[in-house]
XYZ file of C-alpha atoms in Angstrom:
758
model
C 57.533 3.559 18.711
C 55.294 0.468 18.729
C 51.597 1.096 18.298
C 48.504 -1.047 18.280
C 45.043 -1.598 19.620
C 44.098 -3.327 22.852
C 40.616 -4.161 21.569
C 39.402 -7.586 20.602
C 36.521 -8.555 18.334
C 33.983 -8.802 21.162
C 34.385 -5.227 22.355
C 31.905 -2.593 21.392
C 32.518 0.935 20.265
C 30.171 3.811 19.586
C 30.018 5.201 16.066
C 28.547 8.284 14.459
C 25.346 7.804 12.457
C 22.147 5.916 13.235
C 22.026 2.527 11.592
C 25.773 2.404 11.230
C 27.760 -0.754 11.649
C 31.078 -0.745 13.491
C 33.858 -3.311 13.344
C 36.605 -3.359 15.942
C 39.566 -4.691 14.007
C 42.329 -6.204 16.083
C 44.246 -9.413 16.504
C 41.029 -11.326 17.143
C 39.132 -10.136 14.090
C 36.090 -7.860 13.786
C 33.013 -7.131 15.873
C 29.904 -5.121 15.084
C 28.093 -2.453 17.060
C 24.642 -1.059 16.476
C 24.731 2.625 17.371
C 21.628 4.072 18.956
C 22.792 7.671 19.194
C 20.892 10.390 17.283
C 22.255 10.930 13.818
C 22.500 13.775 11.370
C 22.824 11.339 8.477
C 20.697 8.199 8.327
C 22.365 6.559 5.341
C 23.417 2.958 5.945
C 27.136 2.944 6.596
C 29.753 0.256 7.024
C 32.483 1.318 9.444
C 35.730 -0.373 10.440
C 37.615 0.680 13.587
C 39.910 1.209 15.526
C 42.979 0.364 13.447
C 41.122 1.155 10.257
C 37.885 3.027 9.835
C 35.937 2.613 6.602
C 32.611 4.108 5.591
C 30.704 2.754 2.594
C 27.463 4.591 1.864
C 24.587 3.810 -0.459
C 26.077 5.903 -3.262
C 28.980 3.478 -3.352
C 31.466 6.032 -2.093
C 34.204 4.530 0.092
C 35.791 6.731 2.741
C 38.923 5.574 4.525
C 39.600 7.460 7.754
C 43.358 7.621 8.209
C 44.482 7.246 11.811
C 48.050 8.437 11.149
C 49.396 11.889 10.283
C 50.545 12.715 6.767
C 53.933 14.446 6.576
C 55.155 13.322 3.191
C 55.541 9.611 3.851
C 52.274 8.811 2.026
C 50.348 6.990 4.741
C 47.012 8.518 3.716
C 47.522 6.985 0.287
C 49.123 3.673 1.240
C 46.576 2.830 3.920
C 43.715 3.545 1.522
C 45.428 1.547 -1.269
C 45.684 -1.543 0.895
C 42.094 -1.395 2.132
C 40.705 -0.579 -1.325
C 42.611 -3.456 -2.891
C 41.249 -6.074 -0.498
C 37.803 -4.457 -0.764
C 37.953 -4.659 -4.576
C 37.045 -0.985 -4.655
C 37.335 1.364 -7.607
C 40.207 3.694 -6.643
C 38.415 6.618 -8.289
C 35.595 6.198 -5.767
C 37.814 6.168 -2.674
C 38.332 9.279 -0.589
C 40.434 9.761 2.537
C 39.450 11.613 5.702
C 41.779 12.425 8.589
C 40.947 11.003 12.007
C 40.896 13.279 15.050
C 42.808 12.199 18.127
C 40.825 9.436 19.835
C 42.543 6.363 21.238
C 39.294 4.527 21.894
C 38.305 4.722 18.250
C 41.654 4.459 16.485
C 44.214 2.863 18.772
C 47.606 4.553 18.827
C 47.828 7.486 16.419
C 51.454 8.345 17.161
C 53.019 8.650 13.712
C 56.524 7.833 14.796
C 59.060 5.057 14.614
C 58.149 3.959 11.059
C 55.236 1.896 12.367
C 52.222 2.820 10.253
C 52.659 0.028 7.700
C 54.957 -2.407 9.478
C 52.644 -2.670 12.496
C 49.273 -2.475 10.753
C 49.464 -3.904 7.239
C 47.664 -7.161 8.172
C 44.847 -5.248 9.886
C 44.407 -2.960 6.891
C 44.097 -5.986 4.633
C 41.653 -7.688 6.983
C 39.564 -4.527 7.071
C 39.093 -4.507 3.314
C 38.548 -8.265 3.171
C 35.870 -8.096 5.887
C 33.815 -5.477 4.050
C 34.258 -7.365 0.777
C 32.986 -10.597 2.303
C 29.963 -8.850 3.815
C 29.040 -7.352 0.458
C 29.435 -10.744 -1.209
C 27.226 -12.321 1.451
C 24.587 -9.617 0.988
C 24.538 -10.193 -2.775
C 24.319 -13.977 -2.375
C 21.394 -13.533 0.003
C 19.594 -11.149 -2.353
C 20.000 -13.535 -5.301
C 19.364 -16.581 -3.114
C 22.510 -18.306 -4.397
C 25.484 -19.928 -2.640
C 28.125 -17.416 -1.658
C 30.701 -19.549 -3.454
C 29.089 -18.422 -6.737
C 29.614 -14.721 -6.163
C 32.730 -12.589 -6.321
C 33.467 -8.934 -5.661
C 35.116 -7.252 -8.608
C 35.879 -3.593 -9.067
C 33.136 -2.024 -6.898
C 30.413 -4.530 -7.671
C 29.539 -8.125 -6.861
C 29.296 -10.584 -9.732
C 27.214 -13.767 -9.850
C 29.524 -15.853 -12.006
C 26.993 -18.388 -13.427
C 24.451 -15.780 -14.582
C 26.626 -12.739 -15.087
C 24.355 -10.604 -12.888
C 25.977 -7.776 -10.939
C 25.066 -5.533 -8.026
C 26.887 -2.292 -7.261
C 28.344 -1.878 -3.801
C 26.023 0.995 -2.948
C 22.986 -1.213 -3.560
C 24.251 -3.762 -1.026
C 25.050 -1.540 1.971
C 21.574 -1.666 3.535
C 21.512 -5.468 3.494
C 25.155 -5.920 4.474
C 24.791 -3.893 7.656
C 22.410 -6.464 9.135
C 24.526 -9.529 8.421
C 26.635 -11.260 11.073
C 30.294 -10.338 11.053
C 32.431 -13.099 9.549
C 35.077 -14.499 11.868
C 38.663 -13.845 10.994
C 39.299 -17.425 9.882
C 36.721 -17.011 7.097
C 38.495 -14.062 5.530
C 40.204 -14.758 2.234
C 43.006 -12.316 1.601
C 44.030 -11.778 -1.981
C 46.897 -13.602 -3.551
C 49.567 -10.976 -4.329
C 49.282 -11.837 -8.032
C 45.787 -10.293 -7.976
C 46.712 -6.994 -6.339
C 45.285 -3.984 -8.154
C 46.935 -1.277 -6.062
C 49.224 -2.819 -3.453
C 52.795 -2.719 -4.655
C 51.868 -0.514 -7.602
C 52.713 3.082 -8.535
C 49.792 5.166 -7.247
C 50.009 8.978 -6.995
C 49.411 10.265 -3.483
C 45.849 11.381 -2.765
C 47.024 14.819 -1.603
C 49.070 15.552 -4.721
C 46.569 17.819 -6.445
C 45.800 19.942 -3.350
C 49.508 20.227 -2.634
C 50.536 21.450 -6.069
C 47.538 23.783 -6.457
C 47.899 25.393 -3.032
C 44.641 24.023 -1.617
C 46.306 21.736 0.932
C 45.936 22.939 4.518
C 48.984 22.751 6.774
C 49.286 23.915 10.358
C 50.544 27.340 9.321
C 47.478 27.713 7.032
C 44.881 27.276 9.790
C 42.270 30.040 9.981
C 39.160 30.818 11.992
C 36.928 33.885 12.180
C 37.958 36.201 14.999
C 41.324 34.461 15.340
C 44.184 36.115 17.203
C 47.825 35.447 16.376
C 50.394 34.807 19.089
C 54.155 34.599 19.058
C 56.104 33.878 22.209
C 59.387 35.090 23.638
C 60.609 31.819 25.114
C 63.417 31.312 27.623
C 66.744 31.298 25.744
C 68.070 28.614 28.109
C 66.315 25.415 29.117
C 64.907 26.026 32.589
C 65.498 29.810 32.610
C 63.036 31.970 34.522
C 61.881 35.514 34.012
C 63.466 38.090 36.293
C 61.527 41.084 34.991
C 59.424 42.131 31.994
C 58.910 45.569 30.528
C 56.152 45.291 27.919
C 55.218 48.951 27.504
C 56.750 49.342 24.045
C 55.335 46.009 22.908
C 51.841 47.010 23.957
C 52.130 50.241 21.948
C 52.589 48.382 18.643
C 49.439 48.785 16.496
C 47.552 45.502 16.403
C 48.943 44.115 19.673
C 46.056 43.249 22.002
C 47.567 41.512 25.003
C 50.861 40.549 26.567
C 50.466 37.264 28.430
C 53.045 35.692 30.698
C 53.228 31.899 30.519
C 54.607 29.676 33.269
C 58.206 28.583 32.727
C 58.998 24.913 32.454
C 61.068 23.240 35.145
C 63.453 20.598 33.731
C 62.767 17.824 33.069
C 59.868 19.522 31.296
C 58.645 16.711 29.047
C 55.922 17.902 26.700
C 55.196 21.103 28.600
C 55.873 24.426 26.859
C 59.040 26.272 27.737
C 57.034 29.254 28.978
C 57.902 32.905 28.457
C 55.908 35.928 27.330
C 53.294 35.784 24.573
C 52.335 38.686 22.334
C 48.730 38.249 21.187
C 47.851 40.427 18.233
C 45.502 40.896 15.326
C 48.052 39.621 12.830
C 51.413 37.896 12.643
C 53.386 41.032 11.746
C 52.125 42.952 14.757
C 52.825 40.002 17.046
C 56.418 39.682 15.817
C 57.044 43.427 16.057
C 55.616 43.454 19.572
C 57.891 40.611 20.618
C 60.937 42.485 19.337
C 60.094 45.383 21.645
C 59.786 43.275 24.794
C 62.451 43.873 27.422
C 62.987 40.723 29.461
C 65.627 39.946 32.056
C 66.222 36.219 32.431
C 67.631 34.181 35.296
C 69.296 31.441 33.310
C 69.850 28.824 36.001
C 72.374 25.967 35.853
C 72.002 25.336 32.110
C 73.174 28.881 31.406
C 76.718 27.531 31.477
C 76.118 25.033 28.683
C 78.886 25.377 26.107
C 79.259 22.951 23.199
C 83.057 23.036 23.087
C 83.438 22.337 26.801
C 80.700 19.714 26.746
C 82.365 17.900 23.858
C 85.555 17.623 25.872
C 83.571 16.260 28.807
C 81.912 13.623 26.603
C 85.214 12.542 25.101
C 86.883 12.223 28.512
C 83.981 10.079 29.690
C 84.214 7.886 26.587
C 87.822 7.080 27.454
C 86.741 5.532 30.753
C 84.899 2.255 31.350
C 81.128 2.612 31.358
C 78.062 0.496 31.998
C 78.249 -2.738 30.004
C 75.177 -3.273 27.806
C 76.449 -6.258 25.812
C 79.482 -8.500 26.215
C 80.696 -11.609 24.441
C 84.085 -13.139 25.081
C 87.005 -11.345 26.683
C 87.653 -8.105 24.811
C 90.604 -7.059 26.963
C 92.403 -10.317 26.258
C 91.518 -10.200 22.549
C 92.888 -6.681 22.177
C 96.065 -7.567 24.069
C 96.757 -10.547 21.775
C 96.053 -8.693 18.521
C 98.765 -8.133 15.942
C 97.496 -4.609 15.324
C 95.354 -2.511 17.612
C 93.171 0.280 16.264
C 91.255 3.003 18.062
C 89.240 6.015 16.933
C 86.950 8.611 18.457
C 83.930 10.061 16.686
C 81.833 13.091 17.487
C 78.352 14.013 16.256
C 76.935 17.459 17.027
C 73.376 18.272 18.068
C 70.887 18.415 15.199
C 67.516 20.123 14.955
C 64.593 18.890 12.874
C 64.394 22.091 10.764
C 61.383 20.759 8.849
C 60.095 23.077 6.138
C 56.989 24.029 8.131
C 57.660 25.361 11.635
C 55.107 24.285 14.271
C 51.721 26.010 14.438
C 48.497 25.330 16.326
C 45.053 26.903 16.550
C 42.868 26.511 19.650
C 39.406 27.536 20.838
C 38.274 27.315 24.460
C 34.532 27.518 24.996
C 32.363 26.507 27.924
C 35.021 24.286 29.469
C 35.870 22.555 26.206
C 39.113 22.939 24.269
C 39.269 22.260 20.543
C 42.603 22.408 18.724
C 43.842 22.064 15.165
C 47.524 21.420 14.580
C 50.230 19.883 12.398
C 50.773 17.124 14.942
C 52.232 13.657 14.624
C 50.513 12.523 17.804
C 47.062 14.016 18.425
C 46.368 11.721 21.372
C 49.403 12.842 23.357
C 48.442 16.414 22.525
C 44.920 15.757 23.785
C 46.111 14.166 27.012
C 48.709 16.877 27.678
C 46.182 19.665 27.099
C 43.727 18.024 29.490
C 46.447 17.646 32.110
C 47.637 21.238 31.721
C 44.197 22.865 31.679
C 42.924 20.457 34.352
C 39.841 19.485 32.386
C 38.575 15.980 31.487
C 40.208 14.536 28.400
C 36.726 14.033 26.969
C 36.476 17.837 26.848
C 39.461 18.086 24.519
C 39.431 17.537 20.763
C 42.536 17.637 18.570
C 42.276 17.717 14.775
C 45.172 17.000 12.436
C 46.211 19.090 9.442
C 48.793 18.086 6.893
C 52.353 18.389 8.154
C 55.038 20.201 6.201
C 57.595 17.730 7.520
C 57.904 16.392 11.037
C 60.903 14.075 11.620
C 59.765 13.586 15.236
C 59.502 17.261 16.221
C 55.744 17.439 15.794
C 55.071 14.431 17.986
C 55.814 16.733 20.934
C 52.719 18.834 21.675
C 54.282 21.780 23.514
C 53.267 24.204 20.758
C 49.665 22.961 20.871
C 49.531 23.378 24.644
C 50.714 26.973 24.162
C 47.734 27.629 21.902
C 45.377 25.989 24.396
C 46.629 28.127 27.296
C 46.318 31.327 25.304
C 42.865 30.472 23.917
C 41.596 30.009 27.458
C 43.243 33.250 28.546
C 41.900 35.283 25.625
C 38.415 33.798 25.364
C 38.892 33.799 21.585
C 40.477 31.584 18.925
C 44.269 31.863 19.114
C 46.826 30.549 16.657
C 50.374 30.194 17.944
C 52.902 30.717 15.177
C 56.494 29.553 15.470
C 58.973 31.355 13.242
C 61.980 29.589 11.750
C 64.119 31.149 14.473
C 61.754 29.843 17.153
C 61.914 26.363 15.701
C 65.709 26.263 15.544
C 66.386 27.912 18.893
C 63.666 26.287 21.036
C 63.345 22.751 19.719
C 63.868 19.241 21.022
C 67.369 18.498 19.779
C 68.901 15.338 18.466
C 71.476 14.278 20.976
C 75.157 15.162 20.806
C 77.438 12.111 21.067
C 80.984 10.949 21.585
C 81.780 7.421 20.395
C 85.055 5.651 21.124
C 85.886 2.387 19.353
C 88.798 0.012 19.734
C 89.500 -3.183 17.836
C 92.246 -5.696 17.308
C 93.343 -7.315 14.045
C 95.223 -10.595 13.756
C 98.025 -11.334 11.279
C 95.457 -12.039 8.549
C 93.530 -8.823 9.090
C 90.650 -10.486 10.946
C 88.954 -8.646 13.797
C 89.703 -10.394 17.086
C 87.934 -8.059 19.481
C 85.769 -4.927 19.402
C 85.082 -2.366 22.145
C 82.516 0.395 21.665
C 81.890 3.134 24.242
C 79.014 5.495 23.595
C 78.400 8.652 25.619
C 75.414 10.884 24.914
C 72.623 12.651 26.811
C 69.519 10.491 26.730
C 66.075 11.368 25.445
C 64.841 10.166 28.815
C 66.439 13.184 30.508
C 63.753 15.384 28.959
C 61.047 13.422 30.736
C 62.471 12.197 34.042
C 65.039 13.416 36.597
C 68.471 11.890 37.128
C 68.667 10.193 33.728
C 72.356 10.161 32.832
C 72.892 7.269 30.415
C 71.129 6.107 27.301
C 68.242 3.704 27.803
C 67.887 0.154 26.538
C 65.978 1.282 23.448
C 68.741 3.774 22.610
C 71.494 1.196 23.075
C 69.395 -1.112 20.889
C 70.087 1.143 17.920
C 73.542 -0.117 17.039
C 75.136 -1.387 20.257
C 73.142 -4.321 21.601
C 72.024 -5.313 18.087
C 75.607 -5.374 16.733
C 75.589 -7.990 13.928
C 79.253 -8.515 13.169
C 81.169 -11.743 13.719
C 83.862 -11.044 16.279
C 85.138 -13.478 18.870
C 84.905 -10.786 21.526
C 82.588 -7.793 21.660
C 81.845 -5.332 24.429
C 79.547 -2.287 24.339
C 79.444 0.287 27.128
C 77.483 3.465 27.736
C 78.695 6.367 29.838
C 76.962 9.120 31.802
C 76.126 12.446 30.158
C 73.781 14.979 31.796
C 71.384 16.750 29.424
C 71.667 20.549 29.274
C 68.878 21.099 26.756
C 65.712 19.329 25.629
C 66.676 16.075 23.904
C 64.091 14.550 21.597
C 63.771 11.840 19.024
C 64.786 12.775 15.526
C 64.502 10.825 12.303
C 66.491 7.571 12.848
C 67.207 8.535 16.480
C 70.373 7.060 18.039
C 71.113 5.012 14.945
C 72.722 8.199 13.608
C 75.694 8.437 16.030
C 76.051 4.689 16.505
C 75.814 4.026 12.760
C 78.297 6.757 11.902
C 80.883 5.441 14.332
C 80.503 1.779 13.409
C 80.329 2.337 9.650
C 83.353 4.648 9.712
C 85.425 2.378 11.954
C 84.837 -0.649 9.730
C 86.324 1.332 6.844
C 89.299 2.309 8.985
C 89.855 -1.326 9.913
C 89.652 -2.386 6.266
C 92.327 0.141 5.345
C 94.537 -0.986 8.240
C 94.131 -4.589 7.099
C 95.029 -3.645 3.531
C 91.685 -4.879 2.203
C 88.934 -3.535 -0.014
C 86.248 -1.923 2.142
C 83.333 -3.893 0.712
C 85.210 -7.192 0.916
C 86.226 -6.494 4.504
C 82.672 -5.513 5.464
C 81.206 -8.711 4.050
C 83.894 -10.788 5.766
C 83.196 -9.052 9.078
C 79.499 -9.919 8.801
C 80.519 -13.571 8.940
C 78.373 -16.514 7.878
C 74.682 -16.109 7.152
C 72.779 -16.612 10.367
C 69.926 -15.292 12.482
C 70.952 -13.375 15.595
C 68.948 -13.039 18.784
C 70.796 -10.538 21.010
C 69.065 -11.962 24.080
C 71.339 -14.976 23.597
C 74.422 -12.876 22.841
C 75.344 -11.344 26.188
C 72.946 -8.393 26.324
C 72.406 -6.873 29.754
C 68.681 -6.451 30.305
C 66.037 -6.781 27.605
C 67.343 -6.092 24.106
C 65.398 -3.563 22.040
C 63.913 -4.566 18.689
C 61.638 -1.671 17.757
C 58.715 -3.083 19.679
C 58.903 -6.505 18.009
C 60.288 -9.846 19.108
C 63.503 -11.256 17.717
C 61.588 -14.442 16.961
C 59.426 -12.542 14.459
C 62.108 -10.106 13.332
C 65.552 -11.628 13.931
C 68.751 -9.900 12.902
C 69.360 -11.593 9.550
C 72.953 -11.452 8.345
C 71.972 -12.693 4.878
C 69.805 -9.609 4.431
C 72.716 -7.387 5.484
C 74.940 -9.129 2.970
C 72.460 -8.859 0.126
C 71.922 -5.086 0.395
C 75.683 -4.516 0.615
C 76.293 -6.555 -2.528
C 73.366 -4.958 -4.340
C 74.349 -1.372 -3.545
C 77.966 -2.044 -4.465
C 77.085 -3.713 -7.756
C 74.685 -0.976 -8.803
C 77.200 1.740 -7.868
C 79.978 0.164 -9.923
C 82.104 -0.622 -6.898
C 85.713 -1.229 -7.875
C 85.519 0.614 -11.186
C 88.140 3.354 -11.571
C 87.274 6.967 -10.755
C 88.979 10.256 -11.667
C 91.498 11.827 -9.317
C 89.801 13.504 -6.399
C 86.819 11.146 -6.542
C 86.048 8.348 -4.118
C 83.357 5.872 -3.153
C 82.376 4.905 0.373
C 80.087 2.153 1.581
C 78.182 1.461 4.774
C 75.233 -0.624 5.963
C 72.895 -0.398 8.923
C 69.764 -2.148 10.180
C 67.174 0.010 11.879
C 63.414 -0.091 12.351
C 63.543 -3.723 11.145
C 64.870 -2.765 7.692
C 68.306 -3.217 6.119
C 69.843 -0.354 4.163
C 73.229 -0.147 2.457
C 74.533 3.027 0.838
C 77.344 3.799 -1.559
C 78.199 7.492 -1.827
C 80.477 8.865 -4.522
C 82.172 12.202 -3.846
C 84.378 14.592 -5.749
C 86.622 16.781 -3.575
C 87.963 19.953 -5.162
C 91.415 21.359 -4.320
C 89.741 24.091 -2.259
C 88.043 21.443 -0.101
C 84.618 21.774 -1.676
C 82.609 18.584 -2.084
C 80.200 17.577 -4.803
C 78.284 14.313 -4.855
C 77.864 12.810 -8.314
C 75.942 9.729 -7.225
C 74.339 7.884 -4.329
C 73.124 4.292 -4.466
C 70.850 2.944 -1.750
C 69.797 -0.688 -1.469
C 66.815 -1.403 0.777
C 65.415 -4.615 2.199
C 62.305 -3.527 4.089
C 60.400 -6.762 3.712
C 57.126 -6.452 1.832
C 56.710 -2.929 0.415
C 53.133 -1.805 -0.121
C 53.875 1.424 -2.007
C 57.197 1.322 -3.896
C 56.992 4.923 -5.137
C 56.733 6.239 -1.586
C 59.506 3.907 -0.434
C 61.847 5.256 -3.091
C 60.862 8.831 -2.279
C 61.550 8.271 1.411
C 64.984 6.842 0.657
C 65.795 9.733 -1.674
C 64.771 12.182 1.038
C 66.746 10.248 3.641
C 69.851 10.391 1.457
C 69.539 14.158 1.078
C 68.841 14.620 4.787
C 71.705 12.341 5.803
C 74.118 14.151 3.520
C 72.953 17.548 4.743
C 73.357 16.461 8.352
C 76.834 15.115 7.693
C 78.078 18.072 5.689
C 76.515 20.977 7.588
C 74.250 19.940 10.478
C 75.268 21.437 13.803
C 73.408 23.035 16.676
C 75.901 24.512 19.116
C 75.449 26.231 22.467
C 77.152 29.208 24.070
C 76.122 30.414 27.531
C 73.218 27.993 27.390
C 71.800 29.514 24.205
C 71.538 28.025 20.729
C 73.997 29.842 18.479
C 72.211 29.141 15.190
C 68.974 30.890 14.239
C 67.868 30.221 10.649
C 68.818 28.403 7.467
C 71.639 30.904 7.002
C 73.670 29.413 9.841
C 71.886 26.085 10.288
C 72.424 24.796 6.786
C 70.342 22.127 5.118
C 71.156 20.633 1.746
C 69.986 22.791 -1.137
C 69.346 21.891 -4.745
C 72.738 23.052 -6.011
C 74.525 20.788 -3.498
C 72.272 17.737 -3.826
C 73.564 14.555 -5.469
C 73.403 14.580 -9.238
C 71.713 11.181 -9.074
C 70.182 9.069 -6.323
C 69.425 5.476 -7.252
C 67.212 3.479 -4.901
C 67.165 -0.297 -5.281
C 64.276 -2.045 -3.521
C 64.709 -5.725 -2.661
C 61.568 -7.736 -3.554
C 60.470 -9.626 -0.465
C 57.530 -11.388 1.111
C 58.940 -10.981 4.625
C 57.023 -8.907 7.196
C 57.306 -5.194 6.428
C 59.945 -3.101 8.118
C 60.103 0.654 8.447
C 60.671 2.993 5.531
C 60.620 6.560 6.851
C 63.674 6.365 9.107
C 66.103 3.571 8.079
C 67.581 5.416 5.107
C 69.470 8.030 7.127
C 72.035 6.090 9.273
C 74.314 4.614 6.576
C 74.600 7.861 4.611
C 77.017 9.809 6.840
C 79.567 6.978 7.236
C 79.393 6.201 3.514
C 80.111 9.882 2.811
C 83.008 10.004 5.281
C 84.466 6.810 3.835
C 84.172 8.261 0.329
C 86.049 11.385 1.423
C 88.859 9.183 2.718
C 88.937 7.244 -0.550
C 89.207 10.538 -2.458
C 91.654 12.396 -0.220
C 93.192 10.069 2.356
C 91.752 12.270 5.132
C 89.564 10.732 7.815
C 86.367 12.433 8.926
C 85.679 11.548 12.544
C 83.700 14.611 13.550
C 80.410 15.811 12.096
C 79.653 18.098 10.424
C 82.284 17.867 7.703
C 82.052 21.554 6.754
C 85.429 23.283 6.929
C 87.493 20.182 7.643
C 88.764 19.762 4.079
C 89.822 23.341 3.399
C 93.534 23.511 2.558
C 95.800 24.848 5.276
C 96.749 28.493 4.941
C 100.330 29.717 5.297
């Protein structure tokens, strides 16, 4: 989701440390604040805030305070790299601290929507350049020379004519009293002079991670801490009928059984409720929970059944829905076509299933709540805790640990609110631990979807008209009543931003009531929309008797920039928080990644029997990603994946190693989702419970090789964390067809290729 700061350079912020200097970095530049509060440390300090916060002390140590959560994407490293480069800092003297949740100091800290670099790269650069210029000015003043004669180089300032140098630490005291340079005086580096930006830099957390010193949410500890696990309602909106906790209370180590209020749908960020077992250790808490006897009143969602619901979605998709984009007359185009094609696609619920289940530690003392958690969004956690406990938000502090994966799950603070409620109840530190089963059975699920597509082909195999109906329960239904159809931002992930050149195009969305908590998940609604569109293009190519890549490029049409606002979109088209003027849909960029991925994958070269290649492309989060997946299908229906090629145009890429790693992870996640990913419901309950029946891709099933091809670009940065997932599933399904002649229209694939038994 879009993030930013509403501060300008004339606003003042408080900062920790007497004699410190604060810069509010926003669109208008930087402003300074002299802080008069008492200080524990009186060293002169240079501080940049809210988008970036930098401390430079008189030892020369540079501390970058990261305002985004680290969950493997490398933001703690990339943000520091960018600032250090413009600051001309010695990387070995740069350390990274994690910011607590505080919107006034740091702007939005919601690590979601692939925004941390694409929204803030210019501000990070300006932050480093501002501190560099101040240090240069301080040196010029001390030497009594023109500032044009001095230059910051590798953690010191050089006077070029004389060769004299001054270390950064020696300049802090003088620099803090200088006026802040206006933004138009900043001189950003030419890319040819980058030391760190665009280079291969190991992540700053690598050593702690591989030596076991890194602290994740599940690692949090505090003296006197209690452990809590919770028996949550098995159905969204279920209420407790009765509780018998006698056996649970008899378990050694169990201290209290605490009943939590049940959530009433739409429950938003509030916990589901249930019964908490608070114990001296995790084992006792889990054993106590097993001995609880609870009778539940399941309510209307107790009838939720995945098989029945799928049929409902598919029936709805066969009827006209709300038009979200329309160009030309689709009905007429389909009627005139030489060949008419139609297909229906289904995508099951998914759950985040990140390696680290949620965990949060909280302490309530004298009306103040302090929490530590593996959260993607400490500010929303802070606000939700304050609302739930009915205390001022200023009395809530939320600290961020490392995250063992997130994918959107840990931006919802329900698990942190649970810890806050129990800490207040117990009058002691309480850590709420979610087990793997808790995480899979009580999550915020990626939506289930039915997609129906129709198209017409003329005598030459050209598409004359395209109709897409999408039916899925909306994320909005988790947060507001009576939400039945996907919102504009959801339709903007494949429907209203449709890039293909057809004379007639119509996209519709249909109603679908939510029966469980729907949440955002890595790549969000691009997953079902991208799967349907990418698969259908391959079906059309086959019907037209054309090569899939050739047909795809032809369907893209001539190179052009597309603004959906001028292309028949109902309402305001979504563009990931950016304008189409700044980030238009660029067909040339689509074309280039398709051609690059195909060329690198050896498209068109012969393959052994039972092997096939599939291709797909999708734009999401302002980046363009094409994938070619090669599969080998055994006679027993088993699939292996010899190779995946991914071509990425994400504009300017600040940290190529992390970009490649994110695309490799996205390929594995996308393949795992497509092959195995399914959350199903029976009697309102999630059927799956652990990695045994909710499968993720394991090492022995992973592709033998994943090749990521980054497109060099000086265009504004797009997202990296999310755009790699959407084209993977359709490329896989298309590869299966190329290998076997069997179409995959329903995900997951598992079981669909097994040979028929007599």
